[in-house]
C-alpha positions as protocol buffer text, in pm:
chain_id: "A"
residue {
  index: 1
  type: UNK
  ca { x: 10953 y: -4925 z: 8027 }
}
residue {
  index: 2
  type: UNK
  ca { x: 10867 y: -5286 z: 7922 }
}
residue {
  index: 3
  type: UNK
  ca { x: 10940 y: -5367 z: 7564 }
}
residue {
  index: 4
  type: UNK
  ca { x: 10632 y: -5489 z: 7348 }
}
residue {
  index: 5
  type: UNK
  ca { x: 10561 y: -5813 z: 7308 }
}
residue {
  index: 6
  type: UNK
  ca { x: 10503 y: -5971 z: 6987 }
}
residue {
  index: 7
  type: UNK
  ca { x: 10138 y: -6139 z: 6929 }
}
residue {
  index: 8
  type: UNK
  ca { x: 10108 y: -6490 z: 7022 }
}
residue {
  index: 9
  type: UNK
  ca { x: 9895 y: -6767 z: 6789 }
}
residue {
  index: 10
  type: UNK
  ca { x: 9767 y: -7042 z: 6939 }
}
residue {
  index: 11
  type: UNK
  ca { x: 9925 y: -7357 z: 6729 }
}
residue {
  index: 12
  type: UNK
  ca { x: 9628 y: -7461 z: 6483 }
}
residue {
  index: 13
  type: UNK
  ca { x: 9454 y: -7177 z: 6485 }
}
residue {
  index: 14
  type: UNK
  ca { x: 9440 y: -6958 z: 6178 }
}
residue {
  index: 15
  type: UNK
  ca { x: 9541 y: -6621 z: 6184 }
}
residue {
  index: 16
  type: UNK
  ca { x: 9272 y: -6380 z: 6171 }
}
residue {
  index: 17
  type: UNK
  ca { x: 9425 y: -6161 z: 5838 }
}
residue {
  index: 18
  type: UNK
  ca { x: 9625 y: -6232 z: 5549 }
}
residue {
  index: 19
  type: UNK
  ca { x: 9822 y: -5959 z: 5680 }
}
residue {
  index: 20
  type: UNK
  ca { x: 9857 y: -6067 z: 6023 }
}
residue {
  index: 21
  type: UNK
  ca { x: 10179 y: -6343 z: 6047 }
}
residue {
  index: 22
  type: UNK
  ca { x: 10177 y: -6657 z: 6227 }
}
residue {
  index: 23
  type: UNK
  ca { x: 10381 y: -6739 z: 6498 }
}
residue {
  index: 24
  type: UNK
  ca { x: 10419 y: -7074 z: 6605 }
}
residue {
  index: 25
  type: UNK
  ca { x: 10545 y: -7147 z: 6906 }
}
residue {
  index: 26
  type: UNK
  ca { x: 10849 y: -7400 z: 6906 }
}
residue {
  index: 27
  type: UNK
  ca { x: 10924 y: -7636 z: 7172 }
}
residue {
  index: 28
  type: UNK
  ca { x: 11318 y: -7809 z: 7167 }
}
residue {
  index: 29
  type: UNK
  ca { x: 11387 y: -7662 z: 6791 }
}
residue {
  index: 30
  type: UNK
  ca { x: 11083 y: -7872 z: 6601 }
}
residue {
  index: 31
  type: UNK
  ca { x: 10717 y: -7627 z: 6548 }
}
residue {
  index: 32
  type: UNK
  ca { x: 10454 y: -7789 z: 6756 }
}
residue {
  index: 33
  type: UNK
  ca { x: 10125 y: -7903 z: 6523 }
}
residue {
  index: 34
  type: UNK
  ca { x: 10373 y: -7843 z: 6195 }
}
residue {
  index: 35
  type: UNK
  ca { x: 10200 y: -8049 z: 5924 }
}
residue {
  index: 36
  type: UNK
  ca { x: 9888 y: -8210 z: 6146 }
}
residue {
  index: 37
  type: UNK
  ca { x: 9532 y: -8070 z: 6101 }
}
residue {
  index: 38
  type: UNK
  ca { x: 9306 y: -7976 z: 6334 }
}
residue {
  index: 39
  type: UNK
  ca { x: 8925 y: -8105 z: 6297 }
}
residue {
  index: 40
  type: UNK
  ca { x: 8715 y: -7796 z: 6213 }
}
residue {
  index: 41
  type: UNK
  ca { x: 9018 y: -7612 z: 6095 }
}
residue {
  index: 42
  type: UNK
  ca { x: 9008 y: -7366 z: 5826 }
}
residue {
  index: 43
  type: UNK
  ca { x: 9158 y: -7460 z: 5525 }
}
residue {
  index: 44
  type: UNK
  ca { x: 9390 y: -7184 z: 5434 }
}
residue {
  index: 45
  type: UNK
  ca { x: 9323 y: -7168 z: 5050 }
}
residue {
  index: 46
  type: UNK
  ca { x: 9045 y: -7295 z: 4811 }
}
residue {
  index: 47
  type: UNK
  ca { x: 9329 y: -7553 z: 4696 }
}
residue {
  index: 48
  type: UNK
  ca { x: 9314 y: -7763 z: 5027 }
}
residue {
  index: 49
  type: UNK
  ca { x: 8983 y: -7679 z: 5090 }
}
residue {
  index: 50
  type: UNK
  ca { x: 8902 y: -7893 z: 4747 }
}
residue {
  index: 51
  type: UNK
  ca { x: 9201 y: -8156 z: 4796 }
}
residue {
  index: 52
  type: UNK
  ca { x: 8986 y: -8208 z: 5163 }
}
residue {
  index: 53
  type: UNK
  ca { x: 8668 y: -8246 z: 4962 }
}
residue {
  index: 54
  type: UNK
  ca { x: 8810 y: -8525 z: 4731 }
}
residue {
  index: 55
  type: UNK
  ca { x: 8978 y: -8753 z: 5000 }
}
residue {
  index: 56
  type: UNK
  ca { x: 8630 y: -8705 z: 5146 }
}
residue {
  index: 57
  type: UNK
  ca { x: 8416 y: -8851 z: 4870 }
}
residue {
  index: 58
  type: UNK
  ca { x: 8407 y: -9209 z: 4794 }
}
residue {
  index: 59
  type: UNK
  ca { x: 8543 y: -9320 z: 4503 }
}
residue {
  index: 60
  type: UNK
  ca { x: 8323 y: -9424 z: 4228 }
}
residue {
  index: 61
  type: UNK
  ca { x: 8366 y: -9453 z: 3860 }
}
residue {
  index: 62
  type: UNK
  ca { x: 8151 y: -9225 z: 3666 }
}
residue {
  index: 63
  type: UNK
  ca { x: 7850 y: -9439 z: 3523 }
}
residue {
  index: 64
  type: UNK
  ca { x: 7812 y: -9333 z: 3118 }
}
residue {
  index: 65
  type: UNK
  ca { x: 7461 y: -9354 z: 2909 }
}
residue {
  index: 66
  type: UNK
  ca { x: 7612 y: -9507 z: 2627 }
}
residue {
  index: 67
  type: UNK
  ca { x: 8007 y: -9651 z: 2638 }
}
residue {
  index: 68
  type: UNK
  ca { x: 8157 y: -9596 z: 2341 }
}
residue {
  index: 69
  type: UNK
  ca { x: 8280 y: -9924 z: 2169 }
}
residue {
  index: 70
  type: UNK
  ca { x: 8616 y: -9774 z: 2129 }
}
residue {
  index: 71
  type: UNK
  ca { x: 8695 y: -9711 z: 2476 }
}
residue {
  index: 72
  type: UNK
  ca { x: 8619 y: -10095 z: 2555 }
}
residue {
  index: 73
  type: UNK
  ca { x: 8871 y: -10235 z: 2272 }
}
residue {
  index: 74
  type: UNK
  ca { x: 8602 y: -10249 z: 1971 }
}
residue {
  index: 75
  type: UNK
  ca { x: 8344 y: -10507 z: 2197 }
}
residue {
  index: 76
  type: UNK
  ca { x: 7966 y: -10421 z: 2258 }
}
residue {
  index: 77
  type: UNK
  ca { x: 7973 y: -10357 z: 2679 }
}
residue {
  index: 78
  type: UNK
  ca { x: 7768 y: -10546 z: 2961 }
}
residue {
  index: 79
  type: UNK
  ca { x: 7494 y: -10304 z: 2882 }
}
residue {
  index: 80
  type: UNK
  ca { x: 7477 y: -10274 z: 2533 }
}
residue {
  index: 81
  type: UNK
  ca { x: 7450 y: -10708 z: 2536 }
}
residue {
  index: 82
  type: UNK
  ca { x: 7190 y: -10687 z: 2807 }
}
residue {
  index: 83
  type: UNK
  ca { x: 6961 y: -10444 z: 2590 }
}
residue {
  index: 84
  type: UNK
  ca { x: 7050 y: -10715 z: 2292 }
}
residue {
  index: 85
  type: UNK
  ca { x: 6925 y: -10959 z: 2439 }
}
residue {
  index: 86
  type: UNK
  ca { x: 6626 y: -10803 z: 2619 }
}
residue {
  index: 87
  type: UNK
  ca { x: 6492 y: -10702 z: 2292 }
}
residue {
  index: 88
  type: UNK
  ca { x: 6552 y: -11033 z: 2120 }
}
residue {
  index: 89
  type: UNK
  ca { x: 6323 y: -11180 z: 2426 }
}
residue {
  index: 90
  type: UNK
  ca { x: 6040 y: -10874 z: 2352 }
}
residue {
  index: 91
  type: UNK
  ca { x: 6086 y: -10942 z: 2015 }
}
residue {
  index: 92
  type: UNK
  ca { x: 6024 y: -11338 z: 2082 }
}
residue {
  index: 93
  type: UNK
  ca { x: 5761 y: -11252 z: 2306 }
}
residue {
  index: 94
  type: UNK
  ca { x: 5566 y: -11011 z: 2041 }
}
residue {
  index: 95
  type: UNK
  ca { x: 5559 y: -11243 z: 1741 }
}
residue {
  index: 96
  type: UNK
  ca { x: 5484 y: -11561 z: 1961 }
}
residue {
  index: 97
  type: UNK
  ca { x: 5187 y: -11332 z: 2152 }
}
residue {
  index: 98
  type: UNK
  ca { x: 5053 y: -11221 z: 1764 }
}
residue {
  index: 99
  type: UNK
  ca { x: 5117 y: -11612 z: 1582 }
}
residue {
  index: 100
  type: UNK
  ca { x: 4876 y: -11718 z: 1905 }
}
residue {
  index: 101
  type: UNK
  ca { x: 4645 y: -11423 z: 1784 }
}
residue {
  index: 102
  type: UNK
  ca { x: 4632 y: -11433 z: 1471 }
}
residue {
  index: 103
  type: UNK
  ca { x: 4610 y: -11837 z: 1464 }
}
residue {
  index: 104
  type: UNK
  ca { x: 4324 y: -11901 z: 1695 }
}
residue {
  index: 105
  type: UNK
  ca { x: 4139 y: -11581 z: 1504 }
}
residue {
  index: 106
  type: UNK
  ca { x: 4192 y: -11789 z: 1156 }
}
residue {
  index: 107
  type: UNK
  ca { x: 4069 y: -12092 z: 1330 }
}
residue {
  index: 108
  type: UNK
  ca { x: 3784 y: -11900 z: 1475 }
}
residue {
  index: 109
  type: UNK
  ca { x: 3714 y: -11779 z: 1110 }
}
residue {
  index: 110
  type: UNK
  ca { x: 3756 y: -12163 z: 956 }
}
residue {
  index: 111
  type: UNK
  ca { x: 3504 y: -12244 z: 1206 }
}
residue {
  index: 112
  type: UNK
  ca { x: 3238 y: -11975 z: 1126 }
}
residue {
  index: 113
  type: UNK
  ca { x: 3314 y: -12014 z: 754 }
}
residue {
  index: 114
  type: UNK
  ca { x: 3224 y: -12393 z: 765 }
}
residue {
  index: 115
  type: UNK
  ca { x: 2912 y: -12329 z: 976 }
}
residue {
  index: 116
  type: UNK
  ca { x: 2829 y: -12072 z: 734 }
}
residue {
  index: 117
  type: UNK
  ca { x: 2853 y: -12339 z: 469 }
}
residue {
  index: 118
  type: UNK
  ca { x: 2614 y: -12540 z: 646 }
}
residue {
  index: 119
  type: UNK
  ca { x: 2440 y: -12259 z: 699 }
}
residue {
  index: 120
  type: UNK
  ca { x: 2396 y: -12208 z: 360 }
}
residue {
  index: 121
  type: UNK
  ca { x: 2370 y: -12568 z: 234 }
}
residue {
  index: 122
  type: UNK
  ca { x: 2017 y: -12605 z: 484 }
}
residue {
  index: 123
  type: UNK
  ca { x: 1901 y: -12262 z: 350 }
}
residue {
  index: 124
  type: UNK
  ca { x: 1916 y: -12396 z: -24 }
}
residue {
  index: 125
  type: UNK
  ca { x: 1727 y: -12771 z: 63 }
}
residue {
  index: 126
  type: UNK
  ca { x: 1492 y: -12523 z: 293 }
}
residue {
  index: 127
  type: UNK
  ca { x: 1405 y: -12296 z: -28 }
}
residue {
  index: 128
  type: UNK
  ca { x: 1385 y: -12645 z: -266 }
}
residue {
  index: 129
  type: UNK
  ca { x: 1153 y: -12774 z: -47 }
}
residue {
  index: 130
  type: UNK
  ca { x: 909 y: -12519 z: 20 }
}
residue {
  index: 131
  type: UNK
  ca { x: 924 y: -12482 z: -398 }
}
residue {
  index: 132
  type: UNK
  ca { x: 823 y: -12826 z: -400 }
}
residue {
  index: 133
  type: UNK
  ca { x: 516 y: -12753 z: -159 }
}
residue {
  index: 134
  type: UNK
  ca { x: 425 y: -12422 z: -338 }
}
residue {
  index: 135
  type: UNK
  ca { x: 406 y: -12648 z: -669 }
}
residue {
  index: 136
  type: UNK
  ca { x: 245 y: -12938 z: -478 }
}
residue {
  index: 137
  type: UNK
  ca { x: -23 y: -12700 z: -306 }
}
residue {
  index: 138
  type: UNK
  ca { x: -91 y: -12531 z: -698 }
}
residue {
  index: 139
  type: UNK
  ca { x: -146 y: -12882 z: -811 }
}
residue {
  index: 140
  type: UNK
  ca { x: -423 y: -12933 z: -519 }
}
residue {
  index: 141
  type: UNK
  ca { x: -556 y: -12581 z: -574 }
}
residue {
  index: 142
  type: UNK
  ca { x: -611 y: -12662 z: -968 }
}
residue {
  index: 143
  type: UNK
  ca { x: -748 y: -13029 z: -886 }
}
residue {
  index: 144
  type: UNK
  ca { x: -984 y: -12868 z: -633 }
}
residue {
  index: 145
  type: UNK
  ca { x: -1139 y: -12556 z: -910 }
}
residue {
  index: 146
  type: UNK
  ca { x: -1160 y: -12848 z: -1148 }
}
residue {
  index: 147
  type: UNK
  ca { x: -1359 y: -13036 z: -944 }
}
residue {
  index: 148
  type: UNK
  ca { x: -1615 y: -12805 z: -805 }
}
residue {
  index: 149
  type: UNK
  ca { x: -1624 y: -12655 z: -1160 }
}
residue {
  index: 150
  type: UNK
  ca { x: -1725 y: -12972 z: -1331 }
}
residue {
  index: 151
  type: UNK
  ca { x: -2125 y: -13017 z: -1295 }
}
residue {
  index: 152
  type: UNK
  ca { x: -2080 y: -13373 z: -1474 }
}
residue {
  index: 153
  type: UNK
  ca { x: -2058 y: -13468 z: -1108 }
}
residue {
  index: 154
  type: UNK
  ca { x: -2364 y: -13511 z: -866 }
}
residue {
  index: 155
  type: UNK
  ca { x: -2468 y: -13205 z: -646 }
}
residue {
  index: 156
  type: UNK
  ca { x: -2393 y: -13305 z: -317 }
}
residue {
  index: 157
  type: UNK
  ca { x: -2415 y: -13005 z: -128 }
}
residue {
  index: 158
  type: UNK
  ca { x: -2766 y: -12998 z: -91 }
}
residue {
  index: 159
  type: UNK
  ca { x: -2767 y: -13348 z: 102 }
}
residue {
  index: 160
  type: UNK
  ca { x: -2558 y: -13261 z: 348 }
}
């Protein structure tokens, strides 16, 4: 009778338990595959399965909403001048926008208020000189009852 053999791995591959033991199969003393992995290999614990993950990823610094200005050695950052100096141009922007506003609306208003002057000048000759006709047209009414109530005069409405 044959003695039994011993199970034989395949180098790379994983076994298939915990329990289960490798065997690697050596060639001239040194273990063939020792050390090199195989794409599509298993990891064999979570450990090199995250250490795989990492060397995977790029690199790239982590990007923060707001650097703190003691991390950077006391100095405002890139972004914190940036949003400086964008509001000092909004800012610049806003009041120049409202001085152009509010300065053609006060020369709009200096423009009515003189016309309303004028306005208001005409109105006043306009009333003085229909006071002066009123008191001119009085003077013609009275001249006119004097007249045809005077019988001094001759009758000249029968003539015509």
């Amino acid at each position: 009778m044959a003695a039994p053999r011993p199970p034989r791995v395949v180098p790379g591959e994983a076994s298939e338990s915990d329990s289960e033991p490798e065997l690697l199969v050596e060639t001239a003393g040194e273990a063939r595959g020792a050390g090199l992995k195989v794409p599509g290999e298993a990891s064999e614990t979570d450990e090199e399965e995250e250490q795989e993950q990492q060397q995977q990823r790029p690199k790239t610094p982590p990007v923060l909403a707001e650097e703190p200005a003691a991390v950077w050695g006391g100095g405002p950052s890139l972004l914190q001048q940036r949003l400086r100096e964008g509001t000092g141009r909004l800012r610049g922007a806003v009041g120049s926008a409202l001085r152009h506003s509010y300065g053609s609306a006060a020369r709009s208003l200096g423009g009515l208020g003189g016309a309303l002057g004028r306005a208001q000048v005409t109105a006043a000759a306009a009333a003085h000189c229909l006071r002066l006709a009123r008191r001119d047209l009085r003077a013609v009414a009275d001249t006119i009852d004097i007249v045809t109530a005077c019988h001094l005069l001759p009758d000249i409405r029968g003539q015509l």
